[in-house]
Short mmCIF file of C-alpha atoms in Angstrom, two decimals:
data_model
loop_
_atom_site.label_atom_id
_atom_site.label_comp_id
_atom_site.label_asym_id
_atom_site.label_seq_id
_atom_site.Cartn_x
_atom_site.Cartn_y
_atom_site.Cartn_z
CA UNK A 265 -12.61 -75.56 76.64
CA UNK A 266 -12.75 -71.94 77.10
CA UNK A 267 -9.52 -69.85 76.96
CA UNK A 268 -8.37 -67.29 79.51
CA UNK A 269 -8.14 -64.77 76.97
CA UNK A 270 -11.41 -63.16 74.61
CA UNK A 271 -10.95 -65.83 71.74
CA UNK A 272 -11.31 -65.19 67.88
CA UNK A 273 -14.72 -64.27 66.62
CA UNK A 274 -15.62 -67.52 66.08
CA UNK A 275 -19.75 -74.36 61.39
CA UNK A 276 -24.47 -78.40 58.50
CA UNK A 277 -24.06 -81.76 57.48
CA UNK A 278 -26.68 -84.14 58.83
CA UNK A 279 -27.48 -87.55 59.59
CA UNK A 280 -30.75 -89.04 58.07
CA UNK A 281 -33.38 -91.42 59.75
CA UNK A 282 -32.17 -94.20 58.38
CA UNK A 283 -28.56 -93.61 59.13
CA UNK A 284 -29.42 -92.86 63.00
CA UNK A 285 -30.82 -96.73 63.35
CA UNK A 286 -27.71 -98.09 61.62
CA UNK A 287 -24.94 -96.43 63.64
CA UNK A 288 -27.59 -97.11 66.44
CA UNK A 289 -26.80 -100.49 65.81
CA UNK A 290 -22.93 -100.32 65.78
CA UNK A 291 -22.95 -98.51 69.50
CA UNK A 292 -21.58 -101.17 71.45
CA UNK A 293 -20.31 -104.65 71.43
CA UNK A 294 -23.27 -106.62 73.94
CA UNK A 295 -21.71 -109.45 75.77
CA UNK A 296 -24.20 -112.76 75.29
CA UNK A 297 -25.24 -112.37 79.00
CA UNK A 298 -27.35 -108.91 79.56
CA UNK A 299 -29.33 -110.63 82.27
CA UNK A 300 -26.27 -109.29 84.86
CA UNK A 301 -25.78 -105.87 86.04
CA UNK A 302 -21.88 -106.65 84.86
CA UNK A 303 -21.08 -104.38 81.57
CA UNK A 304 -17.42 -104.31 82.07
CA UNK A 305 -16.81 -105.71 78.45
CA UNK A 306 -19.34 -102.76 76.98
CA UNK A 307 -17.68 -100.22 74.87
CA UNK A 308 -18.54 -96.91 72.75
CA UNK A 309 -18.45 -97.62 68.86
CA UNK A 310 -15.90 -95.74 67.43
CA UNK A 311 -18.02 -95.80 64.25
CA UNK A 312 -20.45 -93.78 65.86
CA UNK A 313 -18.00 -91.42 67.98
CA UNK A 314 -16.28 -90.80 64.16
CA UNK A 315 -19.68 -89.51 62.49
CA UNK A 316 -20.50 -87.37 65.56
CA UNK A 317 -17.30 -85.36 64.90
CA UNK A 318 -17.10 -85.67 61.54
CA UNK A 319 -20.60 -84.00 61.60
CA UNK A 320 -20.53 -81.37 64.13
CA UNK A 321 -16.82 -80.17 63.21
CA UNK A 322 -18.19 -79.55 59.22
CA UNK A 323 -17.27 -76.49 57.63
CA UNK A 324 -20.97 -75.90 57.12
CA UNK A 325 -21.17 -75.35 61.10
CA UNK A 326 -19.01 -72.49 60.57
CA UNK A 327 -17.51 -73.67 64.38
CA UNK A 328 -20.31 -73.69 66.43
CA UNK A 329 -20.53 -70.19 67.81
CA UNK A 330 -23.02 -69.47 70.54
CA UNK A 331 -26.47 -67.42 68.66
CA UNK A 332 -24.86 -68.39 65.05
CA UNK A 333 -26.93 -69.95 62.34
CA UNK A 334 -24.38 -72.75 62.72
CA UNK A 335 -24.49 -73.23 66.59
CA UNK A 336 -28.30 -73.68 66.04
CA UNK A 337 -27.93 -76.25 63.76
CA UNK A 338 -25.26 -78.17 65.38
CA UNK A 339 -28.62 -77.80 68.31
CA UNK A 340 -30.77 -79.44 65.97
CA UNK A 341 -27.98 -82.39 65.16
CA UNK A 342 -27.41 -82.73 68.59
CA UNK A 343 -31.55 -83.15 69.58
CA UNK A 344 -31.89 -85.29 66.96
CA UNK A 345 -29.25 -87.82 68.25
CA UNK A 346 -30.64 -87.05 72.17
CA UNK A 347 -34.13 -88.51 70.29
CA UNK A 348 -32.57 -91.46 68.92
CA UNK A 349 -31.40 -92.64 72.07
CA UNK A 350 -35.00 -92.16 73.48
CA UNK A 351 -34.43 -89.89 76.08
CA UNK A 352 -36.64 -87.62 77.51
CA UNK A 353 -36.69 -84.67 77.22
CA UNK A 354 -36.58 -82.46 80.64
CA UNK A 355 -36.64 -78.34 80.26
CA UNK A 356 -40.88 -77.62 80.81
CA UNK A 357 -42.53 -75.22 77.72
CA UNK A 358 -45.54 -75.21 80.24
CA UNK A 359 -47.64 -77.73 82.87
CA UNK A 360 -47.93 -79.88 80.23
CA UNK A 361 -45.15 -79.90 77.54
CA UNK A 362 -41.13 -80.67 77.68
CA UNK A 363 -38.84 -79.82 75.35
CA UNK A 364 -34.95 -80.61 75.08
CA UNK A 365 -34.30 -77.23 74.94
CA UNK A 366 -33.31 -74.47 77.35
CA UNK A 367 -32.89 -71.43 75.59
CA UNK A 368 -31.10 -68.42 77.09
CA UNK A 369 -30.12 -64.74 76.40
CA UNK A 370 -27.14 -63.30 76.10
CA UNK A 371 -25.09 -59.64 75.77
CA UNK A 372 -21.76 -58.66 74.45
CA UNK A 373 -20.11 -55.33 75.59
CA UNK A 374 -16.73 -53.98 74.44
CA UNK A 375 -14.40 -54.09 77.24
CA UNK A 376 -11.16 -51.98 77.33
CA UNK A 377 -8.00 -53.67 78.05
CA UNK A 378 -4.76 -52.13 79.40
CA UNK A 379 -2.00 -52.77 76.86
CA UNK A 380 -2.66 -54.26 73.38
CA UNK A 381 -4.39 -58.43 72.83
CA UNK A 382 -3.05 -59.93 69.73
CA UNK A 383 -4.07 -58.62 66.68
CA UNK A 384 -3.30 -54.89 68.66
CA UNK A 385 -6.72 -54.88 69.51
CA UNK A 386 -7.01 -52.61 72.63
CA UNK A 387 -10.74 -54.03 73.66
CA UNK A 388 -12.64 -57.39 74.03
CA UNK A 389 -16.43 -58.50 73.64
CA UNK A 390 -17.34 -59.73 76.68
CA UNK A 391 -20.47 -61.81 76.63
CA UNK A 392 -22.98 -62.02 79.81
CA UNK A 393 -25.98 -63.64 80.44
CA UNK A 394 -28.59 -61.15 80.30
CA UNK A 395 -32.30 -60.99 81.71
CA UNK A 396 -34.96 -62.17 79.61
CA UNK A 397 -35.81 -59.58 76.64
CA UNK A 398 -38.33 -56.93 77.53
CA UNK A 399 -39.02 -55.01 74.10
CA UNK A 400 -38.13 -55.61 69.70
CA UNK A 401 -34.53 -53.31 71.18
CA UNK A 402 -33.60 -55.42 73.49
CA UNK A 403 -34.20 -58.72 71.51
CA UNK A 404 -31.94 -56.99 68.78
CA UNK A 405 -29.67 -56.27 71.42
CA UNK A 406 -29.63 -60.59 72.68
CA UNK A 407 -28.02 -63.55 71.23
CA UNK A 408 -29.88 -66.59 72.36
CA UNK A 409 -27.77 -70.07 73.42
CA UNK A 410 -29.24 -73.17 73.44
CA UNK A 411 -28.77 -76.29 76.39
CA UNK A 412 -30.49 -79.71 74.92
CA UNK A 413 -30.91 -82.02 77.72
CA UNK A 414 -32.88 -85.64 77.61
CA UNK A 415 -32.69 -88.13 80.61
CA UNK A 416 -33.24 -91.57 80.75
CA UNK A 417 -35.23 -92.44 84.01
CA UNK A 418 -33.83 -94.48 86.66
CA UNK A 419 -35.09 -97.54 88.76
CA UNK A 420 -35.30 -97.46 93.01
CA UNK A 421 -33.45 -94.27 93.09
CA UNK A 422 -34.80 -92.52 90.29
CA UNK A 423 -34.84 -89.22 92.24
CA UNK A 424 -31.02 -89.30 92.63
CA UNK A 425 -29.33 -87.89 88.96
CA UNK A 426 -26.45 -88.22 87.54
CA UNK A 427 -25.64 -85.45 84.64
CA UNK A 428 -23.18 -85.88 82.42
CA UNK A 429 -22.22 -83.14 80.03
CA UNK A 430 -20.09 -81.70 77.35
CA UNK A 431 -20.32 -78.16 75.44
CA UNK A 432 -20.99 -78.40 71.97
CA UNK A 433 -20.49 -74.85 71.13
CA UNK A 434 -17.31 -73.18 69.70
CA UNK A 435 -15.13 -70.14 68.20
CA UNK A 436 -16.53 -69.66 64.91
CA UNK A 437 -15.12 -68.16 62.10
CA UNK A 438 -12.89 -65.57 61.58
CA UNK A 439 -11.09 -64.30 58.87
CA UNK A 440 -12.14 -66.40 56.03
CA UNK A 441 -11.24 -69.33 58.54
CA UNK A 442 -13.67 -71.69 60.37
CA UNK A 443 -12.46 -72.85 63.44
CA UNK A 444 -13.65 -76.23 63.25
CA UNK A 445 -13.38 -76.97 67.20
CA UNK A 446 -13.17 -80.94 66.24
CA UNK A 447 -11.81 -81.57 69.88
CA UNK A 448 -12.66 -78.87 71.23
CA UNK A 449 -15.25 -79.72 71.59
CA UNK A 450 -17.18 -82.36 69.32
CA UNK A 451 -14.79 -84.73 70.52
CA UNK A 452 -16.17 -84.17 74.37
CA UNK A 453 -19.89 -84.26 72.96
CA UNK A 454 -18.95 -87.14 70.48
CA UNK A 455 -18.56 -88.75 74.05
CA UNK A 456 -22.06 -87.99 75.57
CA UNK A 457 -23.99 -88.86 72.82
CA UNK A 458 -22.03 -92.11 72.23
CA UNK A 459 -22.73 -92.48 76.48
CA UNK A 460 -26.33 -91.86 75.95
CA UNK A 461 -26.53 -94.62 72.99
CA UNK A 462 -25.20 -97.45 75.17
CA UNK A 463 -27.77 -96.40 78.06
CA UNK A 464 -30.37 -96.78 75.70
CA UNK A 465 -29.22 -100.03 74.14
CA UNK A 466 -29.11 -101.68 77.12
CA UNK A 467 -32.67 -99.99 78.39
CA UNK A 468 -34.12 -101.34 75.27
CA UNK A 469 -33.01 -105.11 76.33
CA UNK A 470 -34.36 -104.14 79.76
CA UNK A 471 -31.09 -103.10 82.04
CA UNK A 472 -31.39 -99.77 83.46
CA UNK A 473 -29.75 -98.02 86.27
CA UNK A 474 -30.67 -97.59 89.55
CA UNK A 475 -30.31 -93.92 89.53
CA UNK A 476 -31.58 -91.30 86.94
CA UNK A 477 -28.89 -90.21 84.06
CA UNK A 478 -29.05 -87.27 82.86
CA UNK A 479 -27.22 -85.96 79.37
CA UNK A 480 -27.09 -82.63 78.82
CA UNK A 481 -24.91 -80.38 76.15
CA UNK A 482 -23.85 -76.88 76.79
CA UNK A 483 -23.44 -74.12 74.69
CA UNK A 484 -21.92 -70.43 75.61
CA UNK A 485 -18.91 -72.31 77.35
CA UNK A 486 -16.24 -70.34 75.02
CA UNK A 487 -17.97 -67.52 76.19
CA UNK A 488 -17.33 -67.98 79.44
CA UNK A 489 -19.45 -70.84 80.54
CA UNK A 490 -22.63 -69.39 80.37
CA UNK A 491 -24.83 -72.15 79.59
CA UNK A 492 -23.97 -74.52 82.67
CA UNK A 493 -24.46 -71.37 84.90
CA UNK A 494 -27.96 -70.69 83.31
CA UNK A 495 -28.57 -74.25 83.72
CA UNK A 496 -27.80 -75.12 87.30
CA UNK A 497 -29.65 -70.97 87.93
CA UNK A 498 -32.50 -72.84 86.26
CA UNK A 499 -32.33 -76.26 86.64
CA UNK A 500 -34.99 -78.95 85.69
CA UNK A 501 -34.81 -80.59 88.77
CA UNK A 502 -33.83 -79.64 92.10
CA UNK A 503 -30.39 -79.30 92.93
CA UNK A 504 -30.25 -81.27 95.85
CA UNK A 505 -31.00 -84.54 93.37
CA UNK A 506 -27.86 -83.95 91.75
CA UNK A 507 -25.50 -87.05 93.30
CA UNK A 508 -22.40 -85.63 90.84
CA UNK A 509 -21.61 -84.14 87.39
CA UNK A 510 -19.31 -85.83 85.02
CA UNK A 511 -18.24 -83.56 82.20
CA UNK A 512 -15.66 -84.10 78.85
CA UNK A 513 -13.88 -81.58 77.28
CA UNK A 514 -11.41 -82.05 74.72
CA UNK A 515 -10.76 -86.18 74.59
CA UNK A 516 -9.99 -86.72 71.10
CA UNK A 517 -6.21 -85.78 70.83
CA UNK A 518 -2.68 -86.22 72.98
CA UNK A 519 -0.86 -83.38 74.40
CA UNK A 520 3.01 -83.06 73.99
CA UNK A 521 3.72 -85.15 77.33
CA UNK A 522 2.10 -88.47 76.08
CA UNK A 523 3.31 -88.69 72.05
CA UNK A 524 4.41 -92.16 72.84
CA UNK A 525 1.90 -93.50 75.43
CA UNK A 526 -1.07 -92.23 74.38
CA UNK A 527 -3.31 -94.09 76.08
CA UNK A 528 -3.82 -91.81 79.28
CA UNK A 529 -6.67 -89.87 79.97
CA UNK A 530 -6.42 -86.28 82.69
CA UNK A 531 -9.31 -86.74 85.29
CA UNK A 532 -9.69 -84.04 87.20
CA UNK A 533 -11.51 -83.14 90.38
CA UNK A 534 -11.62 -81.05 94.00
CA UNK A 535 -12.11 -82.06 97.38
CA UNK A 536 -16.01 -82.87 97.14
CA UNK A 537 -14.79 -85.39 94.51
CA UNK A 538 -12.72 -87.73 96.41
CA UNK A 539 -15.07 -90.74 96.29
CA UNK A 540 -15.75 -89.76 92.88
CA UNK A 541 -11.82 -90.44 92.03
CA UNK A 542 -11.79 -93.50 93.82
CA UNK A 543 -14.90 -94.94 91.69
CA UNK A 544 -13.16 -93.81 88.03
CA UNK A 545 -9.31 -95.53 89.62
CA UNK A 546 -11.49 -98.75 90.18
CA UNK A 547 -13.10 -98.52 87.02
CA UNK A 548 -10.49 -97.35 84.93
CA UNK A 549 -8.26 -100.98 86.29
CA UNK A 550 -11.32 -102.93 85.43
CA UNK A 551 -11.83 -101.65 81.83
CA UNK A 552 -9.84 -99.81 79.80
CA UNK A 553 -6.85 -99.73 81.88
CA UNK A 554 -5.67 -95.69 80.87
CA UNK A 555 -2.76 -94.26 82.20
CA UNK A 556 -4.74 -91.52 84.50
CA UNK A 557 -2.86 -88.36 85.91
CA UNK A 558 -1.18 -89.23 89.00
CA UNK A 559 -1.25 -86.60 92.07
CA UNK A 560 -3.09 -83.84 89.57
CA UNK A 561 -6.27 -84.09 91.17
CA UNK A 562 -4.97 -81.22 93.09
CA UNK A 563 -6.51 -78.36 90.83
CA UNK A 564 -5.88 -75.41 93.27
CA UNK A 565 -2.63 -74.58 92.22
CA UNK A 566 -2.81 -75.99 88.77
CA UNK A 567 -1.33 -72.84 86.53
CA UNK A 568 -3.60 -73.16 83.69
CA UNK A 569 -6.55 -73.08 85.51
CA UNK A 570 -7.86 -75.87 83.80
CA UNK A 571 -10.43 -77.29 85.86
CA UNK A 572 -11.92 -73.74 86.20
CA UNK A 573 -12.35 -73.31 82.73
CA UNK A 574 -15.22 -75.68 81.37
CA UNK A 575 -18.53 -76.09 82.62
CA UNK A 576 -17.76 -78.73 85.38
CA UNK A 577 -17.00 -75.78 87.31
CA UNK A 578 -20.59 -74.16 87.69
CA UNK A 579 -21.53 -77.41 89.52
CA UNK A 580 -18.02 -77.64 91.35
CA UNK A 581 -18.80 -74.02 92.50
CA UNK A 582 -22.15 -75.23 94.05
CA UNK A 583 -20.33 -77.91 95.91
CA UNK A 584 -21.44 -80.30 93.67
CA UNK A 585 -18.90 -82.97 92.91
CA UNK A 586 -17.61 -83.50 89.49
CA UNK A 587 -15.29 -84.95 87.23
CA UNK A 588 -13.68 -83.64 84.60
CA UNK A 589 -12.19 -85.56 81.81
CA UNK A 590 -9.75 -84.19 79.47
CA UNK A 591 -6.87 -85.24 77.18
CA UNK A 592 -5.20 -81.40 78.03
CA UNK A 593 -4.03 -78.72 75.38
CA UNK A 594 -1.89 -79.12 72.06
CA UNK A 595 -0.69 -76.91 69.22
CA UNK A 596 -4.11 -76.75 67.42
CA UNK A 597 -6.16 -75.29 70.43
CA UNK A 598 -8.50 -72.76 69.47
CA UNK A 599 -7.15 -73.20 65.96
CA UNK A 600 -8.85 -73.70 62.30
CA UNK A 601 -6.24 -76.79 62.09
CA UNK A 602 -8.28 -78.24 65.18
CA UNK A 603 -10.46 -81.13 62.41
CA UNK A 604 -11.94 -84.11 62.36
CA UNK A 605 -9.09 -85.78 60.57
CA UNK A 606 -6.80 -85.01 63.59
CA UNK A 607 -8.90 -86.52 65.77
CA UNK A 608 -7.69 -89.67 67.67
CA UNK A 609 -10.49 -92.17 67.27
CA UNK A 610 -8.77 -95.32 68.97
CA UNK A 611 -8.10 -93.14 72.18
CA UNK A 612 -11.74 -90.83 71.92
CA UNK A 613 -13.36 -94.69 72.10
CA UNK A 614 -11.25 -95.58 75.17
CA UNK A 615 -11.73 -92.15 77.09
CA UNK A 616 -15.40 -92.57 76.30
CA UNK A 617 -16.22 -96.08 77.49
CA UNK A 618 -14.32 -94.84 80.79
CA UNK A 619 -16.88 -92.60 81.06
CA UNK A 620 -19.75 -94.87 80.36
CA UNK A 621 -18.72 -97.19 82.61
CA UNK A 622 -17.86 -94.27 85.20
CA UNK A 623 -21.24 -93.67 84.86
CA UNK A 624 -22.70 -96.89 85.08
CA UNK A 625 -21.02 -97.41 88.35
CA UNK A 626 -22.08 -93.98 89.64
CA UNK A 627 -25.75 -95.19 88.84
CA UNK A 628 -25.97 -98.63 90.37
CA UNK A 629 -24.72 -98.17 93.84
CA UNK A 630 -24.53 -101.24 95.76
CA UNK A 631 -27.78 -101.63 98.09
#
């Protein structure tokens, strides 16, 4: 999630071929009956969930900051995983060839401040996305982000898409310290590719849904979400296909309100979104049965800003409607103690298979 102040100067461990097909196999528990379009008992392994954030919250990622060495190879983890679900992939190289990768520039200036930031620093980097590079200065000058996107094709109303996103990206390292970013936000894309991996166990035993889904991972969020705004500037399809947006950020951990019920999940949303919270409420009593924030879908005068401040917002902003799950802030945001250990597996694998079967609902409308 990206804080309201400039954040540190902000990590690769990878899964082989043969791993991919094993934890493949552990993605969800399949009822005996697939012949139904009834997958209330499906759920997200938390095997698989555990080696996505174990992976992309490594030391060897260095925390995942946008045009790093280590936010391009938490890209190439990330495609990899977008491949073995079978997805395909949607940003066009040319007429003929896709890729899952959307690659965009970006700029830092030093901004003044009035009054010292912590540290007494008395100026900020402020990144922007800039135009594309001209000349050798001015690609010296860019950083370059990376979106990965694959989508798996719907049925009757295959021109109707559903996205559902996360940011992979992070704060880096600073100091001699690597802000791991383990729910913030591997947790969140832990999620989506754990989503993506049911979708395409149940395509490959021939249930798909009715409308198209499409995953896609953000980087430049912590930067002030610059990749979704590139994306929906450049989308690969037209806006007007895109039904909703359903985005995670942070949903590994528990904030200081729920120590002792921590089964709960913050699902957050603005006034386009009203049917949208009616369809996770139904869901949600049907499945997993979280304890969901109640009266806080009300983000306008929310102090913290929260909903404003991940990438369900550049849709929101469009009049898109989104969701926006979260489990909320605690003492290791933004924070090298922020790891994989402290990561609340039993709750990540219940706030992800509400989201799969959010999604699942989203994409079967009734005729």
């Amino acid at each position: 999630m990206q804080t309201q102040l400039p954040s540190l100067r902000v990590m690769p461990c990878f899964v082989g071929r043969f791993l991919w097909l094993v934890l493949c196999s552990l993605v969800v528990d399949l009822p005996t009956c697939l012949s139904q379009p009834v997958v209330r008992g499906l759920v997200v392994s938390d095997s698989l969930l555990r080696a996505h954030v174990y992976n992309l919250a490594a030391d060897s990622l260095q925390g995942r900051r946008t045009g790093t060495i280590g936010q391009r190879r938490a890209a190439a983890y990330c495609q990899r995983a977008l491949r073995a679900s079978h997805l395909t992939p949607v940003f066009k190289l040319d007429s003929v060839r896709t890729s899952y990768r959307q690659t965009f520039p970006i700029v830092f200036t030093n901004v003044a401040t009035f009054g010292s930031l912590p540290g007494n620093s008395t100026s900020y980097r402020q990144a922007e996305l800039a135009d594309g590079p001209l000349s050798h200065q001015d690609s010296s000058r860019a950083l370059f982000g990376i979106n990965l996107g694959g989508l798996l094709p719907g049925l009757d109303l295959k021109k109707e898409i559903i996205v559902v996103s996360a940011h992979y990206d992070h704060v880096g390292a600073s100091g001699g310290l690597v802000y791991h970013g383990a729910d913030d936000n591997a947790s969140g894309t832990a999620a989506v590719l754990g989503v993506a991996a049911v979708f395409d166990s149940l395509a490959r035993k021939g249930l798909r849904s009715r409308r198209t889904v499409l995953f896609v991972l953000f980087s430049g969020e912590e930067d002030g979400l610059l990749g979704s705004a590139y994306f929906v500037a450049h989308p690969p399809a037209s806006l007007t296909q895109f039904v909703c947006a359903l985005n995670a950020d942070m949903v590994g951990r528990v904030d200081d309100d729920h120590k002792r019920a921590p089964d709960y999940c913050y699902v957050l949303t603005d006034a386009n979104g009203s049917s949208l919270k009616k369809t996770v409420e139904q869901v949600n009593a049907q499945t997993v049965q979280l304890t969901l924030n109640q009266g806080g879908y009300n983000t306008d005068d929310d102090p913290e800003q929260f909903f404003r401040r991940s990438d369900q917002y550049s849709f929101a902003r469009l009049g898109i409607p989104v969701l926006f799950f979260t489990n909320g802030s605690h003492s290791d945001y933004h924070r090298p103690t922020d790891t994989a250990k402290r990561i609340r597996y039993d709750v990540l694998r219940k706030r992800a298979t509400l989201l799969f079967q959010t999604v699942w609902a989203l994409a079967n409308p009734a005729p």
